[in-house]
mmCIF file of C-alpha atoms and ligand atoms in Angstrom:
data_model
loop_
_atom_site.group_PDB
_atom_site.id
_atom_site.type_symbol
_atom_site.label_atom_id
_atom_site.label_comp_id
_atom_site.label_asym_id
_atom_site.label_seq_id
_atom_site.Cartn_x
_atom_site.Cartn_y
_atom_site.Cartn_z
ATOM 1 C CA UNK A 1 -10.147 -17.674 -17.442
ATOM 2 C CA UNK A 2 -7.731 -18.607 -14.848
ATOM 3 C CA UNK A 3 -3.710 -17.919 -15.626
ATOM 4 C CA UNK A 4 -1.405 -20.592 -16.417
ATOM 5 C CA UNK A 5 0.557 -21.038 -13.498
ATOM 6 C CA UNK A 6 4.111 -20.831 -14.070
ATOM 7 C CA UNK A 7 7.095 -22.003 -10.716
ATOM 8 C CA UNK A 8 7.750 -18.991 -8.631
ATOM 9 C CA UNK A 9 11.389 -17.657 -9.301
ATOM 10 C CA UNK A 10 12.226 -16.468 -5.558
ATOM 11 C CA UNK A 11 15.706 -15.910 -4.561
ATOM 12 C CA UNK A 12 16.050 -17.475 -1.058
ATOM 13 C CA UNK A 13 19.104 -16.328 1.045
ATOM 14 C CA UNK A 14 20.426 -18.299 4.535
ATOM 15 C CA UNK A 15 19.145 -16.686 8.075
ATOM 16 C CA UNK A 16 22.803 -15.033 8.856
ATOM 17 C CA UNK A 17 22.418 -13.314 5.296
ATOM 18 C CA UNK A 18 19.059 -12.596 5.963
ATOM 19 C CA UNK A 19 19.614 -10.581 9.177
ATOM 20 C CA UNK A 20 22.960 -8.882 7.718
ATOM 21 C CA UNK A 21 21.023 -7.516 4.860
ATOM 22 C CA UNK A 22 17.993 -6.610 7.036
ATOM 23 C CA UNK A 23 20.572 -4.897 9.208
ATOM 24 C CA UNK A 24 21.868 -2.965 6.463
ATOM 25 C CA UNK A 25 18.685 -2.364 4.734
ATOM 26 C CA UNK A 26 17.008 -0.700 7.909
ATOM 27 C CA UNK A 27 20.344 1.887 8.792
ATOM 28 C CA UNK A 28 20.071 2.982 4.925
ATOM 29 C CA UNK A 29 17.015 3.594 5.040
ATOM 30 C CA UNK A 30 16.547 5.254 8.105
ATOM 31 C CA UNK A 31 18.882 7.957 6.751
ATOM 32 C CA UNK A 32 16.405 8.928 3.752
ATOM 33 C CA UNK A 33 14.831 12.288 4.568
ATOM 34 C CA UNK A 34 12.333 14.180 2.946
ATOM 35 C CA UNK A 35 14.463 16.768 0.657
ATOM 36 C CA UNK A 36 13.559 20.161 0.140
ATOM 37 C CA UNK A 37 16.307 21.933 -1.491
ATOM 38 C CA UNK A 38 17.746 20.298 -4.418
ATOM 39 C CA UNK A 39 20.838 20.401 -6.662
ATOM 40 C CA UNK A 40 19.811 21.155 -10.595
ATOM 41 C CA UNK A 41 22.892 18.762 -11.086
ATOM 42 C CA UNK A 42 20.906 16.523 -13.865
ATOM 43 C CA UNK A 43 20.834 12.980 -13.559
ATOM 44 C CA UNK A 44 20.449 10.436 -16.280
ATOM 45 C CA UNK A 45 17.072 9.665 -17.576
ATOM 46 C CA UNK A 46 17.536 5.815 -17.595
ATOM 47 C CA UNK A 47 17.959 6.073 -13.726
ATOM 48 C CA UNK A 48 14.734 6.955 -13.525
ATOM 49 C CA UNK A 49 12.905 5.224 -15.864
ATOM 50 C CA UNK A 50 14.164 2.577 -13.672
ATOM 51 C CA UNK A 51 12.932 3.689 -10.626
ATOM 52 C CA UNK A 52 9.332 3.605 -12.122
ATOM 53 C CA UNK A 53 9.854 0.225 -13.691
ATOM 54 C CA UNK A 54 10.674 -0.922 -10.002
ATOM 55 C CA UNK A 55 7.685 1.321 -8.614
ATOM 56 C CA UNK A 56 5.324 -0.741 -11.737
ATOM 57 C CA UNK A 57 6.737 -3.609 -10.474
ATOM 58 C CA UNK A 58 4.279 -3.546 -7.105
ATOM 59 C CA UNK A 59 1.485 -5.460 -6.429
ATOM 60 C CA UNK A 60 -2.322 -3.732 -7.098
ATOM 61 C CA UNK A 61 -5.833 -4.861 -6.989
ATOM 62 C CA UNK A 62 -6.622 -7.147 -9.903
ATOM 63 C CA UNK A 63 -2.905 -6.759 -11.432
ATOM 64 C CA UNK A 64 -4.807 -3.789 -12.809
ATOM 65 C CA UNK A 65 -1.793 -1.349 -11.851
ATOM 66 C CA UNK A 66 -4.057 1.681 -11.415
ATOM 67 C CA UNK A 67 -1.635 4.657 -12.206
ATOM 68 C CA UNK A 68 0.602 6.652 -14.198
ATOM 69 C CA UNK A 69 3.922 8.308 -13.260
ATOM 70 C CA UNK A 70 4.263 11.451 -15.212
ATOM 71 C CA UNK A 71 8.055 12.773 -15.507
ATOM 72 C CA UNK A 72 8.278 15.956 -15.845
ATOM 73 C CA UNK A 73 11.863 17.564 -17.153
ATOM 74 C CA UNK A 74 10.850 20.071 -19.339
ATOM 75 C CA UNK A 75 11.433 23.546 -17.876
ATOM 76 C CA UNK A 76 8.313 25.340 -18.700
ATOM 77 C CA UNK A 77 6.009 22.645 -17.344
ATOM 78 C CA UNK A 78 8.120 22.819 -14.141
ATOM 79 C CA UNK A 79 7.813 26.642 -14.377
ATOM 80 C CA UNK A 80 3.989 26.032 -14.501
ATOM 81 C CA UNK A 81 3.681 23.606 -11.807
ATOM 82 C CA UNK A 82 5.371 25.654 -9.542
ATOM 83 C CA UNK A 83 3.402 28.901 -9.981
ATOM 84 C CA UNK A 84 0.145 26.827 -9.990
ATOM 85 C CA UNK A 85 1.431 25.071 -7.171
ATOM 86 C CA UNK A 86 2.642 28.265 -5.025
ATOM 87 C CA UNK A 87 -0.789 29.654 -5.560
ATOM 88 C CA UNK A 88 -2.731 26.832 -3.766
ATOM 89 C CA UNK A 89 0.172 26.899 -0.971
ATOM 90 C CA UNK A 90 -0.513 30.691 -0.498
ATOM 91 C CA UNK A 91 -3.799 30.023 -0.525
ATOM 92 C CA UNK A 92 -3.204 26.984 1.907
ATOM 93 C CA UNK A 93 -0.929 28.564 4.315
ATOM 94 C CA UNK A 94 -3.147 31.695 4.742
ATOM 95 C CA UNK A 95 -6.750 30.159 4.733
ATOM 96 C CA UNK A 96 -6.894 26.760 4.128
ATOM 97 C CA UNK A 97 -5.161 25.378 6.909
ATOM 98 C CA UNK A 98 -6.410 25.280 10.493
ATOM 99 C CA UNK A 99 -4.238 26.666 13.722
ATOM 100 C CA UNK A 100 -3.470 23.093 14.370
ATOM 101 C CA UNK A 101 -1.981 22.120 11.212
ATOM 102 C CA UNK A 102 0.303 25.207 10.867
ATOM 103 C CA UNK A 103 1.243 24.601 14.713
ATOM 104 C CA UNK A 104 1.805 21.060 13.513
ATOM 105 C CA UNK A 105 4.421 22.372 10.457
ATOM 106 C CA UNK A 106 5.917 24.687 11.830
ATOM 107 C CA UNK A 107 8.924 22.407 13.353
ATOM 108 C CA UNK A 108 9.147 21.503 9.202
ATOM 109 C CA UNK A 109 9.934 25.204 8.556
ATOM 110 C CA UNK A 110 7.816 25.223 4.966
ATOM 111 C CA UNK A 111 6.301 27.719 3.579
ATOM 112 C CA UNK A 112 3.977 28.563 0.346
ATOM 113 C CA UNK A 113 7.118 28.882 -1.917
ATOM 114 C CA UNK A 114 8.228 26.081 -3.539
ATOM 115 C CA UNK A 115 11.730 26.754 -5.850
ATOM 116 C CA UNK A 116 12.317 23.328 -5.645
ATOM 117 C CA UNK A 117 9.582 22.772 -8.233
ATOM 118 C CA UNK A 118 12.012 24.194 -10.774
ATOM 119 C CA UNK A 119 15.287 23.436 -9.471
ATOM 120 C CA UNK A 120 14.875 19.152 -8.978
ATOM 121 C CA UNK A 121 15.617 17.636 -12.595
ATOM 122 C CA UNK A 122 12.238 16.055 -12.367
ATOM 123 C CA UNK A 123 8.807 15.885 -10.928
ATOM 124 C CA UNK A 124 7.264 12.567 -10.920
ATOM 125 C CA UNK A 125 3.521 13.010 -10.669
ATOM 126 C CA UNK A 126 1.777 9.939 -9.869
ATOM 127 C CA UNK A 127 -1.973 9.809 -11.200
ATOM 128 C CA UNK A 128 -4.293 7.383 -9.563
ATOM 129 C CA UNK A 129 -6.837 5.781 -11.906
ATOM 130 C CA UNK A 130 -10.233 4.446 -10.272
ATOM 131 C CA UNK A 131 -11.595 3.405 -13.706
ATOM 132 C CA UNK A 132 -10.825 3.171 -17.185
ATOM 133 C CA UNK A 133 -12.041 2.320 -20.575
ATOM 134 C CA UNK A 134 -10.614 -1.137 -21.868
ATOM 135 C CA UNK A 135 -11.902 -1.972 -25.809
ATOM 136 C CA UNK A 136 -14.314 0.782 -25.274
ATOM 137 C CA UNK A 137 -15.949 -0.457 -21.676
ATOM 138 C CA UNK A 138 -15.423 1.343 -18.618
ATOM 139 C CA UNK A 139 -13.742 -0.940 -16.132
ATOM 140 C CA UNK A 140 -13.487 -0.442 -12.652
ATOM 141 C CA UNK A 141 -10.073 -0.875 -10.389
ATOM 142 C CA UNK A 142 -10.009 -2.253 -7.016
ATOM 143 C CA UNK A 143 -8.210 -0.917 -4.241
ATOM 144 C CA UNK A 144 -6.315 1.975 -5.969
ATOM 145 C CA UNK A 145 -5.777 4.152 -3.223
ATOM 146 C CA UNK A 146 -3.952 1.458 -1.109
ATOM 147 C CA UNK A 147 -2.633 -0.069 -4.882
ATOM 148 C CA UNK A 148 -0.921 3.372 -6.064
ATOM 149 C CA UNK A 149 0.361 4.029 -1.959
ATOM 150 C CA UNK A 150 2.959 0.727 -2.164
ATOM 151 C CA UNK A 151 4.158 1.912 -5.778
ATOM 152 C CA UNK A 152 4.605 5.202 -4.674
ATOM 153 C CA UNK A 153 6.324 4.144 -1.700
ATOM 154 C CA UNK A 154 8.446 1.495 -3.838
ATOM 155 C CA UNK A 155 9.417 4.725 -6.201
ATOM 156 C CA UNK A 156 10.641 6.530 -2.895
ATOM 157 C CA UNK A 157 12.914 3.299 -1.993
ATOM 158 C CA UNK A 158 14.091 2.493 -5.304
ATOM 159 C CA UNK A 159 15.014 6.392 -5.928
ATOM 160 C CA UNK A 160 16.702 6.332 -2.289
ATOM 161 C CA UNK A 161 19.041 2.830 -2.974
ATOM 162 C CA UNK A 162 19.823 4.175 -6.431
ATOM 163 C CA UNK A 163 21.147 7.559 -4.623
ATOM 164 C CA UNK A 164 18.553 10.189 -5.517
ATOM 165 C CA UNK A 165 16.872 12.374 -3.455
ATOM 166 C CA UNK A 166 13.129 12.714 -2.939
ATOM 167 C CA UNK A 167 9.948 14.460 -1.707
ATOM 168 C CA UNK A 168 6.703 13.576 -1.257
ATOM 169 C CA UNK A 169 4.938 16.907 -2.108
ATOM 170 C CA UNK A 170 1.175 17.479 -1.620
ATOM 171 C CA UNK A 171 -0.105 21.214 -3.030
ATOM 172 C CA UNK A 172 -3.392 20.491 -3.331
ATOM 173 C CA UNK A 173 -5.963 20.772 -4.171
ATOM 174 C CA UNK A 174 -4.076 19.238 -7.286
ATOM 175 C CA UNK A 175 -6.195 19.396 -10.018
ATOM 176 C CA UNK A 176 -4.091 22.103 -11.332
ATOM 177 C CA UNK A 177 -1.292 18.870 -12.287
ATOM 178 C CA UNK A 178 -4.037 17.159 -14.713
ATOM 179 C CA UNK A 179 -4.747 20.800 -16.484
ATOM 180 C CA UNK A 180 -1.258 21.420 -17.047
ATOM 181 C CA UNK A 181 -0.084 17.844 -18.144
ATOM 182 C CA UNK A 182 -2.955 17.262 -19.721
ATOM 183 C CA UNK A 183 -3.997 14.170 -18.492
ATOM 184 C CA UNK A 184 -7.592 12.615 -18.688
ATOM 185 C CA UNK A 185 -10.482 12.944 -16.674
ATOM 186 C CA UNK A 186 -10.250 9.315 -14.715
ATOM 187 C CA UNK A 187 -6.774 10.444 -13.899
ATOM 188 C CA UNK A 188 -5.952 11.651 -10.479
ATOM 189 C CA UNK A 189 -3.360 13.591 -9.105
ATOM 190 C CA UNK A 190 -2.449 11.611 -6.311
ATOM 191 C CA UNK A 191 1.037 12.712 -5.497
ATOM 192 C CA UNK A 192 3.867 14.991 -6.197
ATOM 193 C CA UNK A 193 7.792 13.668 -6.237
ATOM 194 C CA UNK A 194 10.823 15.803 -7.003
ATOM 195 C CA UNK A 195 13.649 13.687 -7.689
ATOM 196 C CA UNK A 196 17.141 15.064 -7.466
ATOM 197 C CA UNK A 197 20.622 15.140 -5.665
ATOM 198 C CA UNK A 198 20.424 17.327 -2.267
ATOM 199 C CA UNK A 199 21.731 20.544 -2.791
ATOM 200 C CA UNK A 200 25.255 20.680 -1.412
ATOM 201 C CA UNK A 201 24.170 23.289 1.676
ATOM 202 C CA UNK A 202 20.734 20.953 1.697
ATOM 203 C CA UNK A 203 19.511 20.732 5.535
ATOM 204 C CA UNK A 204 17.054 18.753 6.910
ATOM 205 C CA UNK A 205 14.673 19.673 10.523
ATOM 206 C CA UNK A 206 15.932 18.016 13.149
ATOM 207 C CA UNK A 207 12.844 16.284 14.573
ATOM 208 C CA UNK A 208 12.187 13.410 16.164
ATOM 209 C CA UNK A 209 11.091 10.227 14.893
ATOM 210 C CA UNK A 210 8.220 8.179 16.687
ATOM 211 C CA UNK A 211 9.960 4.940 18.228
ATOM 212 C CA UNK A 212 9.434 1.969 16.407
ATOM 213 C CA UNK A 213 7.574 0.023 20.137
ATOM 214 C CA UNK A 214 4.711 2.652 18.884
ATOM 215 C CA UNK A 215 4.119 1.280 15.593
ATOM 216 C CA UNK A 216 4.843 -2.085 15.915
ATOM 217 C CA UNK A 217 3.087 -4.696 18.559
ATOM 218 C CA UNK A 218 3.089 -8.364 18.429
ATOM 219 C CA UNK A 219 0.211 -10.090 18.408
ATOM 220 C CA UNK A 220 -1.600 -8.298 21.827
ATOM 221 C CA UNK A 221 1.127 -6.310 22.194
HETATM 222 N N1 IYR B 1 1.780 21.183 1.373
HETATM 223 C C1 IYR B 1 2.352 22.208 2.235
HETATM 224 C C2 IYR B 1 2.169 21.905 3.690
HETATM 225 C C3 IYR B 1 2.652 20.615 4.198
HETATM 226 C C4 IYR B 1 1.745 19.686 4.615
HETATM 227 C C5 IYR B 1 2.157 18.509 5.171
HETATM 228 I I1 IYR B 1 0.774 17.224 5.884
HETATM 229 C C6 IYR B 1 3.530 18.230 5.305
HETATM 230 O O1 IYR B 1 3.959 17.046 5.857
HETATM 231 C C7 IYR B 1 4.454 19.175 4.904
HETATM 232 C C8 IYR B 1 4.008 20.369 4.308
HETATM 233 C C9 IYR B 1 3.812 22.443 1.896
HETATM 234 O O2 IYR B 1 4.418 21.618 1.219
HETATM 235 O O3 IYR B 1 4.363 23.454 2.312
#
């Protein structure tokens, strides 16, 4: 049945305030980085339940919303995740990945161990959900991967305005995160965010960034 429809309640601001906030948005944001050594300064729990209630605020296929954000603050599960995770790593780093890929990390500096994994207050683990069962009937979701790549991205924002630090964090194969947080079978592991303050001797690789005339064309360019 189709939804009542109900007037859209969009804020619109004048051009000038427009391109000041554009202005402002873009330099903040161009000074997130990806953080790899965080502070285990805690940080208040509502601050992040807020940060996912902005990341469930994006749009998905069919409204279906087709994840779950696990936070993880509990000490032995972070304990857990990082040995399970420093395992694949090792294994990564000395099998798994080809000469190319290492050549391509190695301006990055990383290596298979991960302290971080215990140090950030939390680890959001985002699960991606292709199907699920909805008064007992397995229903399918559409577009998840794209779907659970805006919230995701709209978690690394939000966390950023609000002044947290973040990483997007990849130790796969990541099956290992549904074992230890017990999570279902249609459930995922799509992607691994500490969330923290930097430490206060935190560096980040000085690398360059791909100009923006290489991502962006109008029309035929
Ligand atoms: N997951 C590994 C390697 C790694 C892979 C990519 I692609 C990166 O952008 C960065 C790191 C690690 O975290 O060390």
């Amino acid at each position: 049945m189709p939804a009542k429809m109900i007037p859209y309640a969009f804020e619109r601001h004048r051009e000038d305030e427009m391109r000041a906030i554009a202005k402002a948005l873009a330099a903040d944001m161009q000074r997130r980085r990806s953080c790899r050594h965080f502070s285990d300064e805690p940080v208040p729990r509502e601050v992040i339940e807020k940060a996912v209630a902005i990341a469930h605020s994006a749009p998905s296929g069919a409204n279906r919303k087709p994840w779950r954000f696990v936070v993880v603050d509990d000490p032995d599960l972070k304990r857990s995740i990082r040995n399970a995770a420093e395992e694949e790593e090792r294994e990564n780093y000395d099998h798994r990945f080809t000469p190319e890929w290492l050549e391509a990390l190695e301006p990055l500096g990383t290596d298979p161990s991960k302290p971080f994994l215990e140090i950030a207050p939390y680890l959001v683990v985002l699960f991606r959900i292709d199907w699920e069962e909805i008064n007992g009937r397995r229903v399918q979701n559409y577009y998840p991967v794209e779907s659970i790549g805006i919230a995701a991205g709209m978690f690394l924002m939000a966390c950023h305005q609000i002044g947290l630090a973040t990483l997007t964090h990849t130790p796969s194969p990541m099956k290992f995160l549904r074992d230890i947080l017990q999570r279902p079978v249609n459930e995922k592991p799509f992607l691994l965010i500490p969330v923290g303050y930097p430490a206060e001797d935190c560096v980040v690789p000085d690398i360059p960034k791909k100009p923006l005339e290489k991502a962006l064309q109008w029309n035929l360019g």
